[in-house]
Coordinates of C-alpha atoms and ligand atoms in Angstrom, one line a residue:
M20 CA 74.5 89.4 78.1
K21 CA 78.5 89.5 78.9
F22 CA 80.3 90.3 75.6
S23 CA 83.3 88.2 75.5
L24 CA 86.1 87.4 72.9
F25 CA 86.6 84.1 72.3
S26 CA 87.9 81.8 69.8
S27 CA 88.9 78.3 69.4
L28 CA 91.0 78.7 66.3
A29 CA 94.2 76.8 66.5
V30 CA 97.1 79.3 66.7
A31 CA 100.5 78.4 64.5
F32 CA 103.6 79.9 66.2
A33 CA 106.9 80.9 64.6
I34 CA 109.5 82.6 66.9
A35 CA 110.5 85.6 65.1
T36 CA 113.8 87.0 66.5
V37 CA 113.8 90.7 65.2
S38 CA 110.9 92.8 65.8
A39 CA 109.6 95.6 63.1
A40 CA 110.7 99.1 64.1
P41 CA 108.1 100.4 66.1
I42 CA 105.6 103.1 64.3
E43 CA 106.2 106.3 66.4
K44 CA 102.9 107.9 64.9
R45 CA 103.9 111.1 67.1
A46 CA 107.3 111.0 65.8
T47 CA 108.6 114.3 67.6
D48 CA 107.8 112.8 70.9
N49 CA 111.4 110.9 72.5
N50 CA 109.1 110.4 76.1
K51 CA 105.7 108.8 76.7
V52 CA 103.0 110.0 78.2
V53 CA 100.9 107.2 78.8
G54 CA 97.2 107.2 79.8
Y55 CA 94.6 104.9 81.0
W56 CA 91.0 105.1 79.7
V57 CA 88.1 103.8 81.2
P58 CA 84.5 103.6 79.9
W59 CA 83.1 103.9 83.6
G60 CA 84.9 107.2 83.8
D61 CA 82.9 110.5 83.4
V62 CA 84.9 111.9 80.1
P63 CA 83.7 110.8 76.8
V64 CA 86.3 110.2 74.1
A65 CA 85.3 112.6 72.0
D66 CA 86.2 114.9 74.6
L67 CA 89.6 114.1 75.1
D68 CA 92.5 116.3 74.5
M69 CA 94.6 113.8 72.2
T70 CA 97.9 115.6 71.9
Q71 CA 98.1 115.6 75.5
Y72 CA 99.2 111.7 75.5
T73 CA 101.6 109.9 73.4
H74 CA 99.9 106.2 73.7
I75 CA 96.5 105.5 75.6
N76 CA 95.7 102.1 77.3
Y77 CA 91.8 101.3 77.3
G78 CA 91.1 99.8 80.5
F79 CA 90.0 96.7 80.9
A80 CA 89.7 93.5 79.2
V81 CA 89.4 91.2 81.8
L82 CA 90.3 87.1 83.0
Y83 CA 88.0 86.1 85.8
K84 CA 86.8 83.0 86.9
G85 CA 83.0 83.8 85.8
A86 CA 83.8 83.5 81.9
A87 CA 83.5 80.7 79.3
A88 CA 87.0 79.8 80.1
P89 CA 90.2 80.6 82.0
T90 CA 91.3 81.9 78.5
T91 CA 88.4 83.8 77.5
I92 CA 88.9 87.9 77.8
T93 CA 85.8 89.6 78.4
F94 CA 85.5 93.0 78.1
D95 CA 84.8 95.3 81.3
R96 CA 81.1 95.4 81.6
Y97 CA 80.7 99.0 80.8
Y98 CA 81.6 98.0 77.5
D99 CA 79.5 98.2 74.6
G100 CA 82.0 98.7 71.8
T101 CA 81.1 102.3 71.0
P102 CA 84.0 103.8 73.1
M103 CA 86.5 101.4 71.8
R104 CA 85.9 102.1 68.1
A105 CA 85.8 105.7 68.9
L106 CA 89.1 105.8 70.6
V107 CA 90.8 103.8 68.1
Q108 CA 89.3 106.0 65.4
Q109 CA 90.7 109.2 67.2
G110 CA 93.8 107.7 68.1
N111 CA 94.4 107.3 64.7
A112 CA 93.5 110.5 63.4
A113 CA 95.4 112.0 66.1
G114 CA 98.3 109.6 65.6
V115 CA 98.2 108.4 69.3
P116 CA 98.5 104.4 69.3
I117 CA 95.6 102.8 71.2
L118 CA 96.3 99.7 73.2
M119 CA 94.1 97.0 74.9
S120 CA 95.0 96.4 78.9
I121 CA 94.3 93.2 79.9
G122 CA 94.0 92.6 83.1
G123 CA 93.7 95.1 86.3
W124 CA 93.1 94.7 90.1
T125 CA 90.2 92.6 89.6
G126 CA 90.4 91.3 85.8
S127 CA 93.7 88.9 86.7
Q128 CA 92.0 85.7 88.4
T129 CA 93.2 83.2 85.4
F130 CA 96.4 84.6 84.3
S131 CA 98.6 82.2 86.2
D132 CA 96.5 79.4 85.0
V133 CA 96.7 80.7 81.2
A134 CA 100.8 81.1 81.4
A135 CA 101.3 78.0 83.1
N136 CA 99.6 75.6 80.5
A137 CA 100.8 75.6 76.9
S138 CA 97.3 75.0 75.2
M139 CA 95.5 77.5 77.2
R140 CA 98.5 80.1 76.3
A141 CA 97.8 79.5 72.7
T142 CA 94.3 80.4 73.3
F143 CA 94.6 83.3 75.0
I144 CA 96.9 84.6 72.8
N145 CA 94.6 84.2 69.8
N146 CA 92.2 85.8 71.7
A147 CA 94.2 88.6 72.9
M148 CA 95.4 89.0 68.9
V149 CA 91.8 90.1 68.2
F150 CA 92.1 93.4 69.6
V151 CA 95.1 94.4 67.2
R152 CA 94.1 92.6 64.4
N153 CA 91.8 94.4 61.4
N154 CA 88.2 93.7 61.5
T155 CA 87.1 92.0 58.4
L156 CA 83.7 92.0 59.2
P157 CA 80.9 94.4 58.6
L158 CA 81.9 98.1 60.7
Y159 CA 79.6 97.8 63.4
A160 CA 79.6 93.8 63.9
D161 CA 78.9 93.0 67.2
T162 CA 81.6 90.7 67.4
P163 CA 84.4 92.1 64.9
D164 CA 87.3 89.6 64.6
G165 CA 89.5 92.5 65.0
W166 CA 89.5 95.8 66.7
N167 CA 93.0 97.4 64.7
M168 CA 94.4 98.4 67.7
D169 CA 98.4 99.3 67.9
G170 CA 99.1 97.0 70.6
I171 CA 98.6 95.3 74.1
D172 CA 99.1 96.5 77.7
I173 CA 99.4 93.1 80.3
D174 CA 98.4 94.5 83.5
W175 CA 98.3 91.5 85.7
E176 CA 98.4 92.1 89.1
Y177 CA 100.4 90.3 90.1
P178 CA 102.2 87.5 89.0
G179 CA 103.6 85.2 91.9
R180 CA 101.6 87.3 94.7
A181 CA 98.4 87.8 96.0
G182 CA 96.7 90.5 94.1
A183 CA 92.5 90.5 94.7
I184 CA 91.5 87.5 96.2
C185 CA 89.8 86.0 93.5
N186 CA 93.2 85.6 92.0
D187 CA 95.4 82.2 91.5
Y188 CA 98.9 82.2 91.6
T189 CA 102.1 80.1 92.2
P190 CA 105.5 80.9 92.6
Q191 CA 106.1 79.8 89.3
D192 CA 104.2 82.8 87.6
A193 CA 107.2 84.7 86.6
A194 CA 108.7 81.9 84.8
N195 CA 105.8 81.3 83.0
Y196 CA 105.2 85.1 82.2
L197 CA 108.4 85.1 80.4
I198 CA 106.7 82.5 78.2
L199 CA 104.1 84.1 77.1
L200 CA 105.4 87.3 76.7
Q201 CA 107.7 85.7 74.1
E202 CA 105.0 83.6 72.6
L203 CA 102.6 86.8 72.6
R204 CA 105.6 89.1 71.0
A205 CA 106.3 86.4 68.1
Q206 CA 102.6 85.9 67.2
M207 CA 102.5 89.7 66.5
D208 CA 105.5 89.7 64.8
L209 CA 104.2 87.0 62.5
E210 CA 100.8 88.2 62.0
F211 CA 102.3 91.9 61.5
P212 CA 105.7 91.6 60.0
T213 CA 106.0 95.2 58.8
I214 CA 104.0 96.7 61.6
H215 CA 105.5 97.0 65.1
K216 CA 102.3 96.3 67.7
Y217 CA 102.9 97.3 71.0
L218 CA 103.6 95.3 73.9
T219 CA 103.7 96.5 77.4
A220 CA 103.2 95.5 80.9
A221 CA 101.9 97.5 84.1
V222 CA 103.9 96.1 87.1
R223 CA 104.4 97.1 91.0
V224 CA 106.9 99.0 93.0
Q225 CA 109.1 95.6 93.0
P226 CA 110.3 93.2 89.9
W227 CA 108.3 90.2 89.5
D228 CA 108.0 87.9 92.2
G229 CA 109.9 84.4 91.5
P230 CA 109.8 81.6 93.9
N231 CA 112.1 83.5 96.8
G232 CA 110.4 87.1 96.6
P233 CA 111.5 89.9 93.9
M234 CA 113.6 88.7 91.2
S235 CA 117.0 90.1 91.0
D236 CA 117.8 90.0 87.7
V237 CA 114.7 90.4 84.9
T238 CA 116.9 91.1 82.0
A239 CA 115.8 88.4 80.1
Y240 CA 111.8 90.0 79.9
V241 CA 113.4 93.0 78.6
Q242 CA 113.5 92.0 74.8
Y243 CA 109.7 91.1 74.7
L244 CA 108.4 94.1 76.3
D245 CA 108.3 97.9 74.6
W246 CA 108.2 99.1 78.5
I247 CA 107.1 98.5 81.7
S248 CA 104.6 101.1 83.5
I249 CA 105.2 100.8 87.4
M250 CA 102.4 101.6 89.4
A251 CA 103.9 104.0 91.8
Y252 CA 101.0 104.5 93.7
D253 CA 98.6 103.3 96.2
I254 CA 101.5 102.5 98.4
M255 CA 99.8 103.5 102.1
G256 CA 95.7 103.3 102.3
S257 CA 93.5 101.6 104.4
W258 CA 95.6 98.1 104.2
S259 CA 98.6 100.0 106.0
N260 CA 98.7 100.3 109.8
T261 CA 99.1 103.7 109.4
T262 CA 97.9 106.8 107.1
G263 CA 100.7 107.6 104.8
P264 CA 101.2 108.5 101.1
N265 CA 99.3 107.5 98.4
A266 CA 102.0 108.2 95.6
P267 CA 105.5 109.3 97.9
F268 CA 108.5 110.8 95.4
N269 CA 110.7 109.1 98.7
N270 CA 109.1 107.6 102.2
P271 CA 111.9 107.5 104.2
D272 CA 109.6 108.1 107.6
S273 CA 106.7 105.5 106.8
P274 CA 106.7 102.9 109.2
G275 CA 106.9 99.8 107.4
N276 CA 105.9 100.9 103.5
P277 CA 109.3 101.9 102.1
Y278 CA 108.0 101.9 98.7
S279 CA 107.9 104.7 96.4
F280 CA 108.6 106.7 93.0
V281 CA 112.3 106.6 93.5
Q282 CA 112.6 103.2 95.1
A283 CA 110.6 101.9 92.6
V284 CA 112.7 102.9 89.8
T285 CA 115.9 102.0 91.1
A286 CA 114.3 98.5 92.4
W287 CA 113.3 97.9 88.8
K288 CA 117.2 99.5 87.8
S289 CA 118.5 96.8 90.1
A290 CA 117.1 94.0 88.4
G291 CA 118.7 95.1 85.0
W292 CA 115.6 97.0 83.6
P293 CA 116.7 99.7 81.3
L294 CA 115.6 103.5 82.1
N295 CA 114.8 103.7 78.3
K296 CA 112.1 101.1 78.7
M297 CA 110.4 102.6 81.7
V298 CA 107.2 104.5 82.3
V299 CA 106.5 105.4 85.8
G300 CA 103.2 105.9 86.8
T301 CA 101.4 108.8 88.7
A302 CA 98.2 109.3 90.3
F303 CA 95.6 111.9 89.6
Y304 CA 94.0 110.9 92.8
G305 CA 94.5 110.8 96.5
R306 CA 93.4 108.3 99.1
S307 CA 91.9 109.4 102.5
L308 CA 91.1 107.7 105.9
T309 CA 89.6 108.7 109.1
T310 CA 92.2 109.4 112.1
T311 CA 92.3 108.7 115.2
V312 CA 94.1 112.0 116.1
D313 CA 93.8 115.6 115.6
M314 CA 96.5 116.2 112.9
D315 CA 96.5 119.8 113.3
T316 CA 97.6 119.7 117.2
Q317 CA 100.4 117.2 116.5
N318 CA 104.1 118.4 117.6
P319 CA 105.8 117.3 115.6
V320 CA 103.5 117.1 112.6
T321 CA 103.7 113.9 110.7
M322 CA 101.7 112.2 108.0
Y323 CA 101.7 108.3 109.4
V324 CA 99.0 108.3 112.4
P325 CA 96.7 105.8 113.3
H326 CA 93.2 105.5 111.3
T327 CA 90.1 104.0 111.6
A328 CA 89.2 100.4 110.3
T329 CA 86.6 101.7 107.8
T330 CA 87.2 103.7 105.1
P331 CA 85.4 106.7 104.8
K332 CA 83.6 107.7 101.3
G333 CA 86.2 109.6 99.0
G334 CA 85.0 111.9 96.8
P335 CA 81.1 112.2 95.5
A336 CA 81.8 109.4 92.6
D337 CA 83.3 107.1 95.6
T338 CA 80.9 104.0 95.9
N339 CA 80.6 101.0 98.0
D340 CA 79.3 98.8 95.5
V341 CA 80.6 95.4 95.4
N342 CA 83.0 95.0 92.7
F343 CA 81.2 92.4 89.9
Y344 CA 84.1 90.4 89.1
C345 CA 85.4 89.9 92.4
N346 CA 83.5 90.4 95.9
E347 CA 85.9 92.1 97.8
G348 CA 83.3 93.6 100.0
A349 CA 80.9 96.7 100.0
V350 CA 83.7 99.1 101.1
Y351 CA 84.4 102.6 99.9
S352 CA 88.0 103.2 98.3
G353 CA 87.9 106.3 99.9
L354 CA 89.3 107.7 96.5
W355 CA 89.5 111.6 95.5
E356 CA 89.9 112.3 91.7
W357 CA 92.0 115.3 91.4
K358 CA 88.7 117.0 89.8
E359 CA 86.9 116.5 93.1
L360 CA 89.4 117.5 95.2
R361 CA 89.9 121.0 93.3
T362 CA 85.9 121.3 93.1
G363 CA 86.1 120.7 96.9
P364 CA 88.9 120.7 99.3
L365 CA 91.1 122.5 97.4
A366 CA 88.5 124.9 95.3
G367 CA 89.9 127.7 96.3
G368 CA 93.3 126.4 93.8
P369 CA 95.6 124.0 93.9
T370 CA 97.4 125.0 97.1
T371 CA 94.3 126.6 98.6
P372 CA 92.2 124.7 101.1
A373 CA 88.6 125.1 101.4
A374 CA 87.1 126.4 104.9
G375 CA 87.7 123.2 107.2
W376 CA 90.6 121.8 105.7
T377 CA 94.1 122.7 106.3
R378 CA 96.8 121.5 103.5
Y379 CA 100.5 120.4 104.7
W380 CA 103.3 119.5 102.5
D381 CA 105.4 116.5 103.7
N382 CA 109.1 117.0 102.6
G383 CA 109.9 113.3 103.2
T384 CA 107.6 111.9 100.7
S385 CA 107.5 115.4 98.1
T386 CA 103.3 115.2 98.6
P387 CA 100.7 117.2 100.2
W388 CA 98.1 116.3 102.2
L389 CA 95.0 117.5 103.7
F390 CA 93.6 117.1 107.3
N391 CA 89.8 118.0 108.2
A392 CA 89.7 118.4 112.0
A393 CA 85.9 118.7 111.9
T394 CA 85.6 114.9 110.2
S395 CA 89.3 113.8 111.2
M396 CA 89.6 113.2 107.1
F397 CA 93.0 112.6 106.1
I398 CA 93.6 112.9 102.3
S399 CA 97.1 111.9 100.6
Y400 CA 97.4 113.1 97.1
D401 CA 99.2 114.5 94.3
D402 CA 99.3 118.2 93.1
I403 CA 101.2 120.1 90.4
E404 CA 104.1 120.7 92.7
S405 CA 104.8 116.7 93.8
M406 CA 104.0 115.8 89.9
T407 CA 106.7 118.5 89.0
I408 CA 109.2 117.0 90.9
K409 CA 108.2 113.5 89.6
V410 CA 108.7 114.6 86.3
N411 CA 111.8 116.6 86.7
Y412 CA 113.4 113.4 88.2
V413 CA 112.3 111.5 85.1
K414 CA 114.0 113.8 82.9
A415 CA 117.1 113.9 85.0
Q416 CA 117.3 110.1 85.5
G417 CA 116.7 109.5 81.1
I418 CA 113.8 107.6 82.1
L419 CA 111.7 106.9 79.0
G420 CA 107.8 108.8 80.2
V421 CA 105.4 108.8 82.5
M422 CA 101.8 107.1 83.0
L423 CA 98.8 108.3 84.5
W424 CA 95.7 106.9 86.3
D425 CA 93.3 107.6 84.9
M426 CA 92.6 110.2 82.2
S427 CA 89.1 111.2 83.6
Y428 CA 90.7 112.3 87.0
D429 CA 92.1 116.0 86.1
Y430 CA 91.3 119.3 86.7
N431 CA 91.4 121.7 83.7
S432 CA 94.3 119.9 82.4
E433 CA 96.4 121.1 85.3
L434 CA 98.3 117.7 85.9
I435 CA 98.5 116.3 82.4
T436 CA 100.5 119.5 81.6
V437 CA 102.9 118.8 84.2
L438 CA 103.2 115.5 82.9
N439 CA 103.9 116.8 79.5
T440 CA 106.6 118.8 80.3
V441 CA 108.5 115.4 80.2
H442 CA 109.2 115.6 76.4
C443 CA 112.5 116.2 75.4
G444 CA 115.3 115.1 73.0
S445 CA 119.2 114.6 73.6
D446 CA 119.2 118.0 74.9
C447 CA 117.3 116.9 77.9
P448 CA 118.1 119.3 80.7
T449 CA 119.0 118.0 84.0
P450 CA 117.1 119.6 86.9
P451 CA 118.1 118.8 90.3
V452 CA 116.1 116.1 91.9
Q453 CA 114.3 118.6 94.5
S454 CA 112.5 118.4 97.5
S455 CA 110.7 121.0 98.8
S456 CA 112.3 123.3 101.4
S457 CA 109.3 123.4 103.2
P458 CA 109.0 121.3 106.5
A459 CA 105.8 119.8 107.2
Q460 CA 103.7 122.7 108.2
P461 CA 100.6 124.0 106.8
T462 CA 101.8 125.8 103.6
T463 CA 98.1 127.3 103.2
T464 CA 96.0 127.5 106.0
V465 CA 91.8 128.7 106.5
A466 CA 91.8 127.6 110.1
A467 CA 94.7 129.3 112.6
T468 CA 97.1 126.8 113.4
T469 CA 100.2 127.0 115.7
T470 CA 103.9 126.7 114.3
Q471 CA 104.4 123.2 114.0
A472 CA 108.2 121.7 114.6
P473 CA 109.7 119.6 111.7
V474 CA 108.7 116.1 111.0
T475 CA 111.1 113.5 112.7
T476 CA 112.6 110.9 110.5
T477 CA 112.0 107.4 112.3
T478 CA 113.8 104.1 111.1
Q479 CA 112.1 102.4 108.4
A480 CA 110.9 99.0 108.7
A481 CA 112.4 96.7 106.4
A482 CA 109.6 95.5 105.1
T483 CA 109.7 93.5 101.4
T484 CA 106.3 92.5 101.0
T485 CA 102.9 94.4 100.4
T486 CA 99.6 93.6 99.7
A487 CA 98.9 97.5 99.1
P488 CA 96.0 97.0 95.7
A489 CA 97.6 99.2 92.9
S490 CA 95.6 100.8 90.2
P491 CA 95.2 100.1 87.4
S492 CA 92.1 99.0 88.9
S493 CA 88.7 97.7 87.6
T494 CA 87.0 99.8 90.7
P495 CA 84.5 101.8 89.0
S496 CA 83.7 105.3 89.9
N497 CA 80.4 107.3 89.1
P498 CA 79.1 110.8 88.6
G499 CA 77.3 111.6 91.4
T500 CA 74.0 113.8 89.8
G501 CA 71.6 112.4 92.4
Q502 CA 68.7 110.4 90.8
C503 CA 70.3 107.0 91.5
A504 CA 69.6 107.7 95.1
G505 CA 68.4 104.5 97.2
V506 CA 68.3 102.5 93.7
A507 CA 70.3 99.1 94.2
P508 CA 73.0 98.4 91.9
W509 CA 72.4 96.0 89.3
N510 CA 73.6 92.3 90.1
A511 CA 74.0 89.5 87.7
A512 CA 72.4 86.9 89.7
T513 CA 69.2 88.9 90.2
T514 CA 66.0 88.3 88.7
Y515 CA 64.4 91.7 87.1
A516 CA 60.8 90.2 86.7
T517 CA 59.1 93.4 86.5
A518 CA 59.6 96.0 83.9
G519 CA 60.5 99.5 84.7
T520 CA 62.6 98.3 87.7
K521 CA 65.6 100.6 88.3
V522 CA 69.3 99.4 88.7
T523 CA 72.2 101.3 88.8
Y524 CA 75.1 100.5 86.5
G525 CA 78.5 102.1 85.4
G526 CA 77.4 105.2 86.9
H527 CA 74.1 105.3 85.3
L528 CA 70.3 104.8 86.3
W529 CA 68.8 102.0 84.4
T530 CA 65.2 100.5 83.7
N531 CA 64.4 97.0 82.0
Q532 CA 61.6 96.6 79.3
W533 CA 60.9 93.1 80.0
W534 CA 62.1 90.1 82.7
T535 CA 65.5 89.8 83.0
Q536 CA 68.5 88.0 84.4
G537 CA 72.1 88.0 84.2
D538 CA 71.8 90.8 81.2
T539 CA 74.6 93.5 81.8
P540 CA 72.9 96.7 81.1
T541 CA 74.3 97.8 78.0
T542 CA 73.6 100.9 75.2
T543 CA 73.7 98.2 72.3
A544 CA 70.6 98.0 70.3
Y545 CA 67.5 95.6 71.3
T546 CA 68.9 95.2 74.9
V547 CA 66.3 94.8 77.8
W548 CA 68.2 97.6 79.7
T549 CA 67.5 101.5 79.0
D550 CA 69.8 104.0 79.8
N551 CA 68.5 106.7 81.8
G552 CA 71.4 109.2 82.2
P553 CA 74.0 109.6 84.9
C554 CA 73.2 109.1 88.3
Ligands
NAG604 C1 96.0 73.0 80.1 O1 95.3 73.0 79.2 C2 94.4 72.2 78.7 C3 92.9 73.0 78.2 O2 92.3 73.5 79.6 C4 93.9 70.9 79.3 O3 93.2 70.3 78.8 C5 95.1 70.5 80.0 O4 94.8 69.2 80.9 C6 96.1 71.1 80.4 N1 97.6 70.8 80.7 C7 97.7 70.6 81.9 C8 99.1 69.8 81.8 O5 97.3 71.0 83.2
NAG605 C1 94.4 97.5 59.2 O1 94.1 99.0 59.3 C2 94.6 100.0 58.8 C3 93.8 101.3 59.4 O2 92.5 101.1 59.1 C4 95.2 100.1 57.5 O3 96.0 101.1 57.5 C5 95.9 98.6 57.3 O4 96.3 98.8 55.9 C6 95.1 97.4 57.6 N1 95.8 96.0 57.4 C7 95.6 95.1 56.6 C8 96.5 93.8 57.1 O5 94.7 95.2 56.4
NAG606 C1 101.7 96.3 111.1 O1 101.1 96.2 112.3 C2 101.5 95.1 113.1 C3 101.0 94.8 114.5 O2 102.1 95.6 114.9 C4 102.7 94.6 112.6 O3 102.9 93.2 112.9 C5 103.2 94.6 111.1 O4 104.4 94.5 110.8 C6 103.3 96.0 111.1 N1 103.1 96.2 109.3 C7 103.8 97.3 108.9 C8 103.8 97.3 107.4 O5 104.2 97.9 109.8
NAG607 C1 113.9 117.9 103.2 O1 114.2 116.5 102.8 C2 115.2 116.4 102.0 C3 115.6 115.3 102.0 O2 114.6 114.0 101.9 C4 116.3 116.8 103.4 O3 117.8 117.3 102.8 C5 115.9 118.2 103.6 O4 116.8 118.7 105.1 C6 114.7 118.3 103.9 N1 113.9 119.6 104.9 C7 113.2 119.9 105.7 C8 113.3 121.5 105.9 O5 113.2 119.1 106.4

């Protein structure tokens, strides 16, 4: 049983030319700190510190080909309604607007088809409006006709470009997206003439792709969006020829992936996107690879070295489950949440590697990395120091704010605290855009190391495309308590004929109470699956 929103109601359109003023629930904040909250993260809504965010995006509602129609908006499979209601309630109480994020890495399969067709756009928009409408049905209705959210975040990955292998895309996507945004904005303003519902978009490090690649002029889109959130992460990883930074501030030495925080801001700005409608994304996680060289004995030291084809298991929560919405193979992501780093390779402190690990600072990217000679594992990640450099840049440039993926990855609020230094008004200081003074040498090390020469700068290839996956992604991650060892993940196609059969799902162990097939494990009343708790 999959919970989905679908309505065949006809939608009347009227193009509103003027949007009502946005409601700033946290009126004192001039800068945004936008967090993504996901139901498979292991931080329940009740445990969130709402004072750390100005806006929260719920990820995700998805468009996928297995749904009733291309326009059907399906909640992420971990959905049971409860966290969404709780988040809206808590957001309202704290003055933090809650937006529904539609799409994501595996949830963008039919955007291209929907955007291209006027009738499908109308149906999709009506379905999307359910998130921002007020519910008129009983409070705990299974299919409320409104979720009373404050806006919609469109996370189409990506218009005009292949993202996940299940997506449709055409060179006309960006042109159609403009119409979709215009019509969605108009419908929001029509239904809420005195309330401004937010409309935002998650975007990659280059402007949307037109028929000839990244567009040189995106000014036509600006009026419809409150801001774009640039996913300035997932820059290098298993898809790259060499190891490299996950979320570089700059990336001058990369052999072929010139993308970075600064490059992304510059690219969008050059295409006409205003800085005061720009939120730049940060990664509260790192990515790991297995290298084929000993990075501790290189001379000179570089973070760009060959790696094996197979991505290793990252932190304890990393799984190689096949993604329900789009089968891209049973592979690990290699992802390390900040809290996993801080309770593992960096357990001794934010810059103190545990035994076996060496921490390096890469001056070119202004990011740290770790290497473990025994396992040949390389991890590129962000820490307090690298986040501070990014936030200072945002303030110095007058950029609207920062976004983070995702809210469950932090450790003792170490990183979110840095992001919150972004707040300032007209008196915003102008800190220098820093780069660390240290070359690529171990900054702290347990193992004895020899002195290394600084990184040499190589000429970067002028690559203009990348197929790097970009979060916000729908990749689940599960906590690891052990009880799921050896238990197969739930599969929509499998028949579970015997009561008491164990499956894993959403990081939990579940058992069925009767014959079932195709029923997503949820904790909603009267469902076949019983939740036996976290794995
Ligand atoms: C648009 O979508 C509708 C509904 O799916 C379909 O009936 C119609 O043929 C489509 N139009 C075009 C031009 O593809
Ligand atoms: C919708 O719900 C909100 C919050 O409960 C309330 O403030 C607002 O007045 C409602 N709007 C309508 C049109 O009912
Ligand atoms: C990766 O290596 C291949 C083969 O040498 C090359 O064709 C390609 O351009 C490289 N890609 C990048 C991004 O450097
Ligand atoms: C660090 O990088 C900056 C610019 O990226 C450069 O000017 C500086 O010389 C570098 N410092 C070292 C020690 O490599």
